Short mmCIF file of C-alpha atoms in Angstrom, two decimals:
data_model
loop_
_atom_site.label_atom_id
_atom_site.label_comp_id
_atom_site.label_asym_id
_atom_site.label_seq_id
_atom_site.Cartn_x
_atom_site.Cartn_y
_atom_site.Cartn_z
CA UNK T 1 -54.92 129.08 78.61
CA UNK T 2 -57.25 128.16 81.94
CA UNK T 3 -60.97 128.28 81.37
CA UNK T 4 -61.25 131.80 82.60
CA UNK T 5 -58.86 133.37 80.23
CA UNK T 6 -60.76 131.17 77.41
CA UNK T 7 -64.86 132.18 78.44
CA UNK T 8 -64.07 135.75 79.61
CA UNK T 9 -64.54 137.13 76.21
CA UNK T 10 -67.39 135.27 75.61
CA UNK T 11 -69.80 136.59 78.66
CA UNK T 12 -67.57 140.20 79.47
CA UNK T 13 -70.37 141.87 77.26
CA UNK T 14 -73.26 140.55 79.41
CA UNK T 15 -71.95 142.76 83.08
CA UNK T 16 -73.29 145.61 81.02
CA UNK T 17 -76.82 143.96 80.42
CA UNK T 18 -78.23 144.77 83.94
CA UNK T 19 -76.71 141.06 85.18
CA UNK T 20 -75.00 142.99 88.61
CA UNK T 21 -78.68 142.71 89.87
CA UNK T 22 -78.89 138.81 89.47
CA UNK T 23 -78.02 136.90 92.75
CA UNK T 24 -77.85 133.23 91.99
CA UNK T 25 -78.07 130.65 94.65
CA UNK T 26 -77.07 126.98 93.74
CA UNK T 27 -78.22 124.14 95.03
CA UNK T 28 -76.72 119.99 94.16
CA UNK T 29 -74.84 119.83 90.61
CA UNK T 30 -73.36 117.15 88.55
CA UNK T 31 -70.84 115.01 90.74
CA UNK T 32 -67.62 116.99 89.55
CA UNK T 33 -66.80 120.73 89.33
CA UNK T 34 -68.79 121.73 86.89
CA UNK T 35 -71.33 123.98 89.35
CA UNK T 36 -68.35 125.42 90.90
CA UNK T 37 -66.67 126.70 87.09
CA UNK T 38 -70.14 128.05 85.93
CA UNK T 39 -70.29 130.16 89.28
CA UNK T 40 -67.05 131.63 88.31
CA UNK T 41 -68.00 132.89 84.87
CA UNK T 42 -71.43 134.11 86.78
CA UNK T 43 -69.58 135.90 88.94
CA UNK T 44 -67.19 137.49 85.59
CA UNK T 45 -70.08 138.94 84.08
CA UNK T 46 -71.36 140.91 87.71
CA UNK T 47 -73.82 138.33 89.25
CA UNK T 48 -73.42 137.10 92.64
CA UNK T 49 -73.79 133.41 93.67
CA UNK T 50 -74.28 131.61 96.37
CA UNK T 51 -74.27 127.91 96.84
CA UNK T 52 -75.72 125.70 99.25
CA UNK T 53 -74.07 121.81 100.13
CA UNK T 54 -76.01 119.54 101.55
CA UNK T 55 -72.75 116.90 102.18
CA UNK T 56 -69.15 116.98 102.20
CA UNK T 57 -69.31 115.72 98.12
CA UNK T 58 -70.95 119.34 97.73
CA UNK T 59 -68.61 121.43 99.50
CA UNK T 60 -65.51 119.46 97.96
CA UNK T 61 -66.10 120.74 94.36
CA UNK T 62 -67.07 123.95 95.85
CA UNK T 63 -63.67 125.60 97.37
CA UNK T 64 -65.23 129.08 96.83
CA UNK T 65 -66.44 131.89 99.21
CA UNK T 66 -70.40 131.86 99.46
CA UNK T 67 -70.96 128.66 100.31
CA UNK T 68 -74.40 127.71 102.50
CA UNK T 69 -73.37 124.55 104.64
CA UNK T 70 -77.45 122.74 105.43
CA UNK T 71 -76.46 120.46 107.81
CA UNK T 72 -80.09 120.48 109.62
CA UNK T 73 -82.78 117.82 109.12
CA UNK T 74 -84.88 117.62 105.91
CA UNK T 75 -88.20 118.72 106.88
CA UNK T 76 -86.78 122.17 108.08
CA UNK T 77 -85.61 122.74 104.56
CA UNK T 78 -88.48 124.56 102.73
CA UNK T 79 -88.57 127.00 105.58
CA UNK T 80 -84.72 127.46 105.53
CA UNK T 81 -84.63 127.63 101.55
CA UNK T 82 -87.36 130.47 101.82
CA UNK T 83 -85.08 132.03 104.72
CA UNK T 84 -82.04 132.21 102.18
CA UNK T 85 -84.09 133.67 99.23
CA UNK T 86 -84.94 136.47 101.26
CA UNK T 87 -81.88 137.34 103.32
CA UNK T 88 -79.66 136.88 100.20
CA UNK T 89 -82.42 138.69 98.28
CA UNK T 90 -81.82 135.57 95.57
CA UNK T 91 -83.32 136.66 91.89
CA UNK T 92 -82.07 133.17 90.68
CA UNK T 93 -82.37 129.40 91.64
CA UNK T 94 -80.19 127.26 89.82
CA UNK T 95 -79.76 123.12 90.40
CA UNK T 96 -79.33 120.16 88.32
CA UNK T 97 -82.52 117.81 88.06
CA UNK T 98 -85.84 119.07 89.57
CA UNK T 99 -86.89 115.58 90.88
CA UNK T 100 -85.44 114.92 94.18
CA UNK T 101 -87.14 116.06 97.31
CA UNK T 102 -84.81 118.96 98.23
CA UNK T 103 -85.20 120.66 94.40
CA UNK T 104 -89.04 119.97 93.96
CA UNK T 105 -89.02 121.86 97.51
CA UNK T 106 -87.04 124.47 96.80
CA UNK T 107 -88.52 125.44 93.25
CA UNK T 108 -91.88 125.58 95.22
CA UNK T 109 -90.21 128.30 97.24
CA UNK T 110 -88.97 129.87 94.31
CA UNK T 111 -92.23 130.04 91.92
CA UNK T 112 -94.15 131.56 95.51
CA UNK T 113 -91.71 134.24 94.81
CA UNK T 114 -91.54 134.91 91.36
CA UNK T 115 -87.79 133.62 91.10
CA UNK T 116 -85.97 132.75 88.05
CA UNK T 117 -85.59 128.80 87.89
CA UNK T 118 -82.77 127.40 86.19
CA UNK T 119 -82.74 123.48 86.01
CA UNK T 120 -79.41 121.28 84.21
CA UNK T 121 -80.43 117.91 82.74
CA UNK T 122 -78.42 115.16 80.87
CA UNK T 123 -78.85 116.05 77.27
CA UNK T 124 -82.32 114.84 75.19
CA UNK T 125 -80.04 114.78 72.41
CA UNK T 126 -77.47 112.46 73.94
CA UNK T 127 -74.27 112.87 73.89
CA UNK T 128 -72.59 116.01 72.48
CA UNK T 129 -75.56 118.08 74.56
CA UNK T 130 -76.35 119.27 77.87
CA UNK T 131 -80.25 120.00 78.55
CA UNK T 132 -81.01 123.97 79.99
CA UNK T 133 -84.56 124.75 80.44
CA UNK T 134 -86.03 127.34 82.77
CA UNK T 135 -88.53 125.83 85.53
CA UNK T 136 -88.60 122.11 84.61
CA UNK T 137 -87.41 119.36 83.13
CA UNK T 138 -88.05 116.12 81.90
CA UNK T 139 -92.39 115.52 82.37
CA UNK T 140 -91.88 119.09 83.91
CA UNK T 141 -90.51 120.56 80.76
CA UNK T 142 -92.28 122.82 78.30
CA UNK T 143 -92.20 120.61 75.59
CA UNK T 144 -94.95 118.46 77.24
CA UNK T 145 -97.63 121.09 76.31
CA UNK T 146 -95.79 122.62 73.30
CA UNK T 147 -97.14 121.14 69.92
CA UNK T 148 -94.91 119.98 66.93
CA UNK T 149 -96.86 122.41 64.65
CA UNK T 150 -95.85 125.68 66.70
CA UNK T 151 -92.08 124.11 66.34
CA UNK T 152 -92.35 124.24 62.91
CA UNK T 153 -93.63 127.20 62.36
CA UNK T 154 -91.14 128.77 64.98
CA UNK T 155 -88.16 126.89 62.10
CA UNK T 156 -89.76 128.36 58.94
CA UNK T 157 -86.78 130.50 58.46
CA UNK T 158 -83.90 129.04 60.47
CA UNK T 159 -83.01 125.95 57.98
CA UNK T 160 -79.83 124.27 59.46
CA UNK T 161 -77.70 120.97 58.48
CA UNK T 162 -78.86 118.11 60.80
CA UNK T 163 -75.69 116.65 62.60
CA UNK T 164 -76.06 112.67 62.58
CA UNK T 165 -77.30 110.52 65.48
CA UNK T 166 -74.65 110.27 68.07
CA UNK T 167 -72.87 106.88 68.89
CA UNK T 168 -72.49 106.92 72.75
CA UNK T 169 -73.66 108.40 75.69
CA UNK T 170 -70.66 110.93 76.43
CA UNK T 171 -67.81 111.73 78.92
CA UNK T 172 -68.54 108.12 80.77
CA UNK T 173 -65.24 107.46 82.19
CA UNK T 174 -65.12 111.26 83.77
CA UNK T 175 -68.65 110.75 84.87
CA UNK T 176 -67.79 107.46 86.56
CA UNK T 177 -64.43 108.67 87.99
CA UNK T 178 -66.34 111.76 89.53
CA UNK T 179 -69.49 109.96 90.76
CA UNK T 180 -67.16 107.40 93.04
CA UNK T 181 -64.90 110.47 94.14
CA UNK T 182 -67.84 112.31 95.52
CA UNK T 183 -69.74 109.29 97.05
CA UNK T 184 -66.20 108.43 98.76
CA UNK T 185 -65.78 112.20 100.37
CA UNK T 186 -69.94 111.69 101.56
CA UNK T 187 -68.60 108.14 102.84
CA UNK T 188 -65.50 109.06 104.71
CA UNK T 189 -65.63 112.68 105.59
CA UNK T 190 -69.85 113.52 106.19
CA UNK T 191 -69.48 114.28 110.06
CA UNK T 192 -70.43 117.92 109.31
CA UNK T 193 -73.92 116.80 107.88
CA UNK T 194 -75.49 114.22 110.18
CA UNK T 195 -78.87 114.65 108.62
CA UNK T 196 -77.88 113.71 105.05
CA UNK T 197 -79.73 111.28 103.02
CA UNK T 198 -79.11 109.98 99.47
CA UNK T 199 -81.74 110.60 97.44
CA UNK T 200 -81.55 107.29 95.53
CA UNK T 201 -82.86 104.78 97.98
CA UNK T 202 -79.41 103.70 99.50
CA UNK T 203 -76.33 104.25 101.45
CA UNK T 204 -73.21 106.30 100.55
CA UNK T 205 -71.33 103.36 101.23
CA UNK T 206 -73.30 101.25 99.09
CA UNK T 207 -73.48 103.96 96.37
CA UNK T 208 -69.46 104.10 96.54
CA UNK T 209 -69.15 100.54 96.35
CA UNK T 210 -71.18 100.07 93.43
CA UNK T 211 -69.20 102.84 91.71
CA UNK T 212 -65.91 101.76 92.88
CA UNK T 213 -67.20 97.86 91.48
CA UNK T 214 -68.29 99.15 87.98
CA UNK T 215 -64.41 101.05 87.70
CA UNK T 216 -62.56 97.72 89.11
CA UNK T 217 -64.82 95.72 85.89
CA UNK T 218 -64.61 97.89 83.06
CA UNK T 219 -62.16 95.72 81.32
CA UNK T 220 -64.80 92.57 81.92
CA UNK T 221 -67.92 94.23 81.38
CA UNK T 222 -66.41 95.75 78.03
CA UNK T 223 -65.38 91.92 76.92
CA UNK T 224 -68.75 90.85 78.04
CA UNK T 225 -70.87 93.29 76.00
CA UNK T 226 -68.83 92.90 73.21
CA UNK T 227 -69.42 89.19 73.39
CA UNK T 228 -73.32 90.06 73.31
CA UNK T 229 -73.21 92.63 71.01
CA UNK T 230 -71.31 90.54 68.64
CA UNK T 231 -73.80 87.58 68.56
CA UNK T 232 -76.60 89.50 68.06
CA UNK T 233 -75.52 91.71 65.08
CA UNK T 234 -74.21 88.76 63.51
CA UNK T 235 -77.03 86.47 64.47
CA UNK T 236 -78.97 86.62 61.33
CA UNK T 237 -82.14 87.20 63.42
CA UNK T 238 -84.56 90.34 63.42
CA UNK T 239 -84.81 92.11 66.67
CA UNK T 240 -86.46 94.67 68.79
CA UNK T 241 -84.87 96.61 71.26
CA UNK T 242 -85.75 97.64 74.64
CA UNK T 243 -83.79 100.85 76.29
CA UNK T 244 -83.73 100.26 79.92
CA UNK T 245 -83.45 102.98 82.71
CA UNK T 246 -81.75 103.10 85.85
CA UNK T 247 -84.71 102.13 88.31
CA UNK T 248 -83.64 104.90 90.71
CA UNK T 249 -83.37 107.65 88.01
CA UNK T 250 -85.81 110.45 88.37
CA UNK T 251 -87.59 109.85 84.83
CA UNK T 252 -88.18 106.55 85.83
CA UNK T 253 -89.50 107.20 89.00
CA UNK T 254 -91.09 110.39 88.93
CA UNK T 255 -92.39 110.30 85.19
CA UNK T 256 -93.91 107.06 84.48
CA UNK T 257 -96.43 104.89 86.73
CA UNK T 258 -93.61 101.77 86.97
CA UNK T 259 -92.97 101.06 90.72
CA UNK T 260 -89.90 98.99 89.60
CA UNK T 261 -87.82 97.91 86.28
CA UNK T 262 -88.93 93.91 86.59
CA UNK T 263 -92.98 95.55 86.15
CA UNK T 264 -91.71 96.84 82.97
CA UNK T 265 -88.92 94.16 82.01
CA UNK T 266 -92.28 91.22 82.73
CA UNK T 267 -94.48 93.97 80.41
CA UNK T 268 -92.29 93.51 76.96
CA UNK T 269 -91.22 90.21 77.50
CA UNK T 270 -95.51 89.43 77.47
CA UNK T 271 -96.09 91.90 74.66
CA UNK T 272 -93.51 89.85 72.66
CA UNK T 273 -94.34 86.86 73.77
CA UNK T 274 -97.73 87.70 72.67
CA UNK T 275 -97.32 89.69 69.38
CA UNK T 276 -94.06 88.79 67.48
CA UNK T 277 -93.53 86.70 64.63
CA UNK T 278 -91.70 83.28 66.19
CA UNK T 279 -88.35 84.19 64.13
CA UNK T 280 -88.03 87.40 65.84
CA UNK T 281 -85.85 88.23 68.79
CA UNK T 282 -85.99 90.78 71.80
CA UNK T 283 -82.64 92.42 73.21
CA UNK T 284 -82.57 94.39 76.53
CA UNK T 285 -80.25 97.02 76.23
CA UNK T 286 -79.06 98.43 79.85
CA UNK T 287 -78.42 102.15 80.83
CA UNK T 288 -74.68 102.76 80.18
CA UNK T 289 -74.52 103.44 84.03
CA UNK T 290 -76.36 100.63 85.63
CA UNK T 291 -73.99 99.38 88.36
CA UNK T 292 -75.77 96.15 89.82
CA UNK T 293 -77.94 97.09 92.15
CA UNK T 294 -80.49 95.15 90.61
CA UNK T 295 -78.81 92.11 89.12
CA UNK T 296 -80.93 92.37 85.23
CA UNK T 297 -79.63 89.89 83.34
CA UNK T 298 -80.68 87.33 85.79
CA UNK T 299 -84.50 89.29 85.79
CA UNK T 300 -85.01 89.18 82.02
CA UNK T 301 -83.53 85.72 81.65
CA UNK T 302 -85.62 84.18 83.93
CA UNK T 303 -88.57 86.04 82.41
CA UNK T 304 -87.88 84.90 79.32
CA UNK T 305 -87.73 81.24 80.33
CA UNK T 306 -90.57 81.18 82.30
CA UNK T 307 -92.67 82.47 79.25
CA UNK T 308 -90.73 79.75 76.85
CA UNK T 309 -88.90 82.33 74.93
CA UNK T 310 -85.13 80.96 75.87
CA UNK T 311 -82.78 81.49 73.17
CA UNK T 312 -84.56 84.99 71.93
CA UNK T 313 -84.30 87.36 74.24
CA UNK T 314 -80.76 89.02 75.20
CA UNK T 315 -79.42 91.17 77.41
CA UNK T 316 -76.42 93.33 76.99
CA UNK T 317 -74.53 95.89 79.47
CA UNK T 318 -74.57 99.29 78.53
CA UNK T 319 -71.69 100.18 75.68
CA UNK T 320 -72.52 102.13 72.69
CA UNK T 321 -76.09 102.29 71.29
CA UNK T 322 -75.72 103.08 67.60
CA UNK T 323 -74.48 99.52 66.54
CA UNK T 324 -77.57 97.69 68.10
CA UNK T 325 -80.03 100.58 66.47
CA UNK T 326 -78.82 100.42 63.34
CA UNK T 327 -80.37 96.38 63.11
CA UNK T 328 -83.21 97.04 64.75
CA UNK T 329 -86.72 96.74 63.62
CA UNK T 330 -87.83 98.87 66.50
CA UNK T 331 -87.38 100.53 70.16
CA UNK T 332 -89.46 99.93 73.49
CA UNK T 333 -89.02 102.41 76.42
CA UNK T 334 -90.29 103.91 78.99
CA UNK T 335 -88.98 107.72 79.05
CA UNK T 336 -85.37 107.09 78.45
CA UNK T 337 -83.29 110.10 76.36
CA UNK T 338 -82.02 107.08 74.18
CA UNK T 339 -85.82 106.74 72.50
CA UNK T 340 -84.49 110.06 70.96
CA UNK T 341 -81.72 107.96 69.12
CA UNK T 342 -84.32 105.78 67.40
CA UNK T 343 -86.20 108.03 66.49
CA UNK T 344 -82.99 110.29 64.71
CA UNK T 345 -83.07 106.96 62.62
CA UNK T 346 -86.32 106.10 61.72
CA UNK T 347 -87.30 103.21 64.02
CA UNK T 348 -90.33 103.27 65.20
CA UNK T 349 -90.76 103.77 69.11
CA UNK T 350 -93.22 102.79 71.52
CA UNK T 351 -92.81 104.92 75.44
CA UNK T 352 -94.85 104.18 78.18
CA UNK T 353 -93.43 106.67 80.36
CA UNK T 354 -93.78 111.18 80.29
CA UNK T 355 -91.30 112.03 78.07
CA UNK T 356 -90.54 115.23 76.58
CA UNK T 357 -90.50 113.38 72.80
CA UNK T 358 -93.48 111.30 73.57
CA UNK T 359 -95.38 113.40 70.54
CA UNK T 360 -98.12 111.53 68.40
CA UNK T 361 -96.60 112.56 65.15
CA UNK T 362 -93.49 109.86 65.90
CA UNK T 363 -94.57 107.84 69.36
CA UNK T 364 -96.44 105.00 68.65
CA UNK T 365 -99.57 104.50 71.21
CA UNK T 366 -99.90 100.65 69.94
CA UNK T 367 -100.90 97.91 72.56
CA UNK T 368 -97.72 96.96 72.45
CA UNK T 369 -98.32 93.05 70.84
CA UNK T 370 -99.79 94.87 68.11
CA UNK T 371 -96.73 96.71 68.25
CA UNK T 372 -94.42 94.01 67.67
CA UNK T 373 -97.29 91.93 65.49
CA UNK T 374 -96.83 95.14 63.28
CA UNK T 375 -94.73 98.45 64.52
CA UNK T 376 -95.92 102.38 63.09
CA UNK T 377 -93.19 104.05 61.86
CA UNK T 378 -92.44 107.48 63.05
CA UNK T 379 -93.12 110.55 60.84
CA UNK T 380 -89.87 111.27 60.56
CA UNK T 381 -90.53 114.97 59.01
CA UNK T 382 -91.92 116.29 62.22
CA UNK T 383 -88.77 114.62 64.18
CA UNK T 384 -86.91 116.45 62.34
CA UNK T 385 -88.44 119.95 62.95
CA UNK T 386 -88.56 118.64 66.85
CA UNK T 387 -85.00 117.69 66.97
CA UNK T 388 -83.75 121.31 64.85
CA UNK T 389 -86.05 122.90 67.54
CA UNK T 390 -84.23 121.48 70.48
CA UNK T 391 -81.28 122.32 69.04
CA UNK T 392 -82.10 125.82 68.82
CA UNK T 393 -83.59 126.07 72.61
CA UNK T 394 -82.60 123.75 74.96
CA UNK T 395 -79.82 121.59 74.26
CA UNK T 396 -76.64 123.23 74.55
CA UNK T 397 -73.39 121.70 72.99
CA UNK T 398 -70.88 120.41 76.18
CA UNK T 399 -71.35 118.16 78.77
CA UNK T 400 -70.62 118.40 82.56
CA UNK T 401 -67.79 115.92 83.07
CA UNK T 402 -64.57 116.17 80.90
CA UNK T 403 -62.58 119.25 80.85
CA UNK T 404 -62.66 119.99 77.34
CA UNK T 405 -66.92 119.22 77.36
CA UNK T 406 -66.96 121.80 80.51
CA UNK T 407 -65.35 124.32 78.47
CA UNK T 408 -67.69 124.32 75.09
CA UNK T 409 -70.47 124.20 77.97
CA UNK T 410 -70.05 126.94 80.02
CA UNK T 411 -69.02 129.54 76.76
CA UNK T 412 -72.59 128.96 75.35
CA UNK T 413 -74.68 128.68 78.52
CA UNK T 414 -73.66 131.56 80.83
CA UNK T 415 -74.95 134.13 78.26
CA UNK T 416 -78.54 131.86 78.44
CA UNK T 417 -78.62 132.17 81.88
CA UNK T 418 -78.11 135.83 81.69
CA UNK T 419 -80.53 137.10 79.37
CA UNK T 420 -83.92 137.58 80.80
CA UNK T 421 -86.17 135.33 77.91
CA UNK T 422 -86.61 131.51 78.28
CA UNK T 423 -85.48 129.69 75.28
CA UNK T 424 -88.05 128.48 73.88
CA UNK T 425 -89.77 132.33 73.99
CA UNK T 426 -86.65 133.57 72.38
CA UNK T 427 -87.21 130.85 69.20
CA UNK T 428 -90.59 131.13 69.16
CA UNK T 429 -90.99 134.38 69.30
CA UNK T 430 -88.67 135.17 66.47
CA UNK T 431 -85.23 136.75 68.45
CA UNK T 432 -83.25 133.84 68.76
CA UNK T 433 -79.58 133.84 67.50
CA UNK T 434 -78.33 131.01 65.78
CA UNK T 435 -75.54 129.07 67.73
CA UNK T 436 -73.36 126.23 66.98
CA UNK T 437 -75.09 122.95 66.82
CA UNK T 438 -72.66 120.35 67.30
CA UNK T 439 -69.81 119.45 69.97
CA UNK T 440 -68.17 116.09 69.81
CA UNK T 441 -65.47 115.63 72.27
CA UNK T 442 -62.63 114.22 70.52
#
């Protein structure tokens, strides 16, 4: 059965909930076809969607009538975006991440206008999750203003079992496989859009080879890690953990006052140097998805020699998360999702960045020596009202890459997308639904 035949049922009752008036317009998605698949169930339940591709990786996973080719230079864009709203007489903005230029731009637009904004995030609650919030996410998100107590209080009566921390990130290999095929089509076949420009800091062809690089060294990287992994859990040692970021993510960038990953790398290698006992060791733990660009291991072992701390600090690439956390004394960040999975177990957490969990019930404000002299431990009650809350709201069970993680996706969100109330409203103002918690793709 295709995914049509298996959502149909699931959003056919929504075309008779006044959705034939909603006009969506899409602007960039996840690498992959997950944009184009959520249009289609859109489009099942009576809205109309339009989408607009900015490169040839766009209009690839597109295939579908509607589509907005912008092949003109950047600074026109605001004034064309406003030109589509009106002549498509869009209700309904819809893109993944609100950080780069042409989203920030184009929500603008939309909020002059009293539009609808509908904004796809990787998952807070990493990896059986997808993150849905309306107008912002990340240090745009609600949850930077909302307090814990009003959570709670929103929860009295909506008791649920607590799934357990997940293990790994989620649907890496698709997410890998898709992010090289759609830098290769921008690469190779881009002639229609002469005015493109990666939003990351580099070229197509440099973003292809990295991702092309990472596939070619799985098998190494995996021994490698292992190799780390291995001699730290069976070192003997205590540790603290630091979750690194990709340096060009939009958290990291637009969410925290670091102008690059060796400001923050040289900022815990002093605090430890500074404030932990001389028995204890510090492990940098990169994003699953850092590709090289910045060669790390080479930046935090040279920091860690220069401040005489050779032979305690480590660095390991990406892999699962859960076997380092469950050693750890305790987690440094900056805004990174994973500070989510230390705090699902307990460890205290220190974040220097905006982060949508950065609440002073469980995120330590420490100088961060007398962090590792001495770490607070989260109150792990009001976590766990946060986390139920989030899983009532904004994280919806899925993910955007494999087929299987599409599917569970698109069958919960399209009906959120569809109703009028945000989220959050609908929980905290008491007409919420309960829905299924937990996906794990097997």
């Amino acid at each position: 059965m295709d995914l049509s035949a298996k959502i149909e049922t699931g959003v056919a009752a929504a075309a008779g909930r006044g959705t034939a008036g909603m006009r969506f317009l899409m602007l960039q998605g996840p690498h992959g076809p997950f944009f184009g698949q959520l249009a289609d169930m859109l489009r099942r339940a009576g809205a109309e969607v339009w989408r607009v591709g900015f490169n040839r990786g766009d209009q690839v996973f597109w295939r579908r009538a509607n589509y907005i080719a912008f092949a003109d230079r950047p600074e026109v864009w605001p004034a064309a975006c406003a030109t589509l709203f009106d002549t498509h007489a869009i209700t309904d903005l819809v893109l993944y991440g609100d950080a780069r230029q042409i989203h920030a731009e184009a929500i603008a637009v939309a909020r002059a206008r009293g539009l609808r904004v509908h904004v796809f995030e990787e998952g807070y609650l990493r990896p059986y999750w997808v993150t849905y919030e309306r107008g912002g996410a990340n240090g745009h998100s609600r949850l930077m203003t909302l307090p814990v107590a009003d959570m709670h209080r929103a929860l009295a009566d909506r008791r649920i079992d607590q799934p357990p921390a997940p293990a790994t990130w989620g649907d890496m290999r698709e997410h890998m496989f898709y992010g090289a095929l759609y830098h290769f089509f921008v690469m190779a076949l881009n002639r229609r859009y002469p005015h493109f420009r990666p939003h990351r800091g580099i070229s197509v062809l440099q973003e292809f080879r990295l991702h092309y690089r990472r596939l070619a060294l799985m098998p190494w990287l995996r021994f490698e890690r292992a190799r780390a992994t291995w001699k730290i859990r069976w070192g003997g040692f205590p540790y603290h953990l630091v979750l690194l970021q990709l340096e060009h993510d939009a958290s990291f960038r637009a969410h925290s006052d670091f102008a690059s990953q060796a400001e923050f790398v040289a900022l815990c290698l002093d605090g430890f140097a500074e404030g932990a006992a001389p028995h204890h060791h510090l492990v940098f733990k990169a994003h699953p998805l850092e590709d090289g660009r910045i060669a790390l291991g080479r930046l935090v072992a040279d920091g860690a020699r220069a401040r005489g701390l050779a032979g305690r600090v480590h660095f390991v690439r990406g892999g699962k998360l859960a076997a380092l956390l469950a050693g750890a004394r305790s987690a440094v960040t900056v805004n990174s999702t994973a500070g989510q999975q230390a705090l699902w177990r307990g460890l205290p957490l220190r974040a220097f960045g905006r982060a949508v969990y950065a609440k002073p019930e469980f995120v330590s404000d420490q100088p961060l020596a007398g962090f590792f002299t001495d770490p607070r431990p989260p109150d792990h009650r009001a976590y766990r009202d946060y986390r139920q809350f989030l899983l009532e709201t904004s994280q919806v069970p899925g993910g955007f890459y494999a087929a299987r993680s599409r599917r569970h996706l698109i069958r919960h969100v399209v009906d959120m997308m569809l109703t009028g109330a945000d989220p959050y409203d609908a929980l905290l103002g008491g007409t919420a639904a309960p829905r299924q918690q937990l996906f794990r793709e097997n």
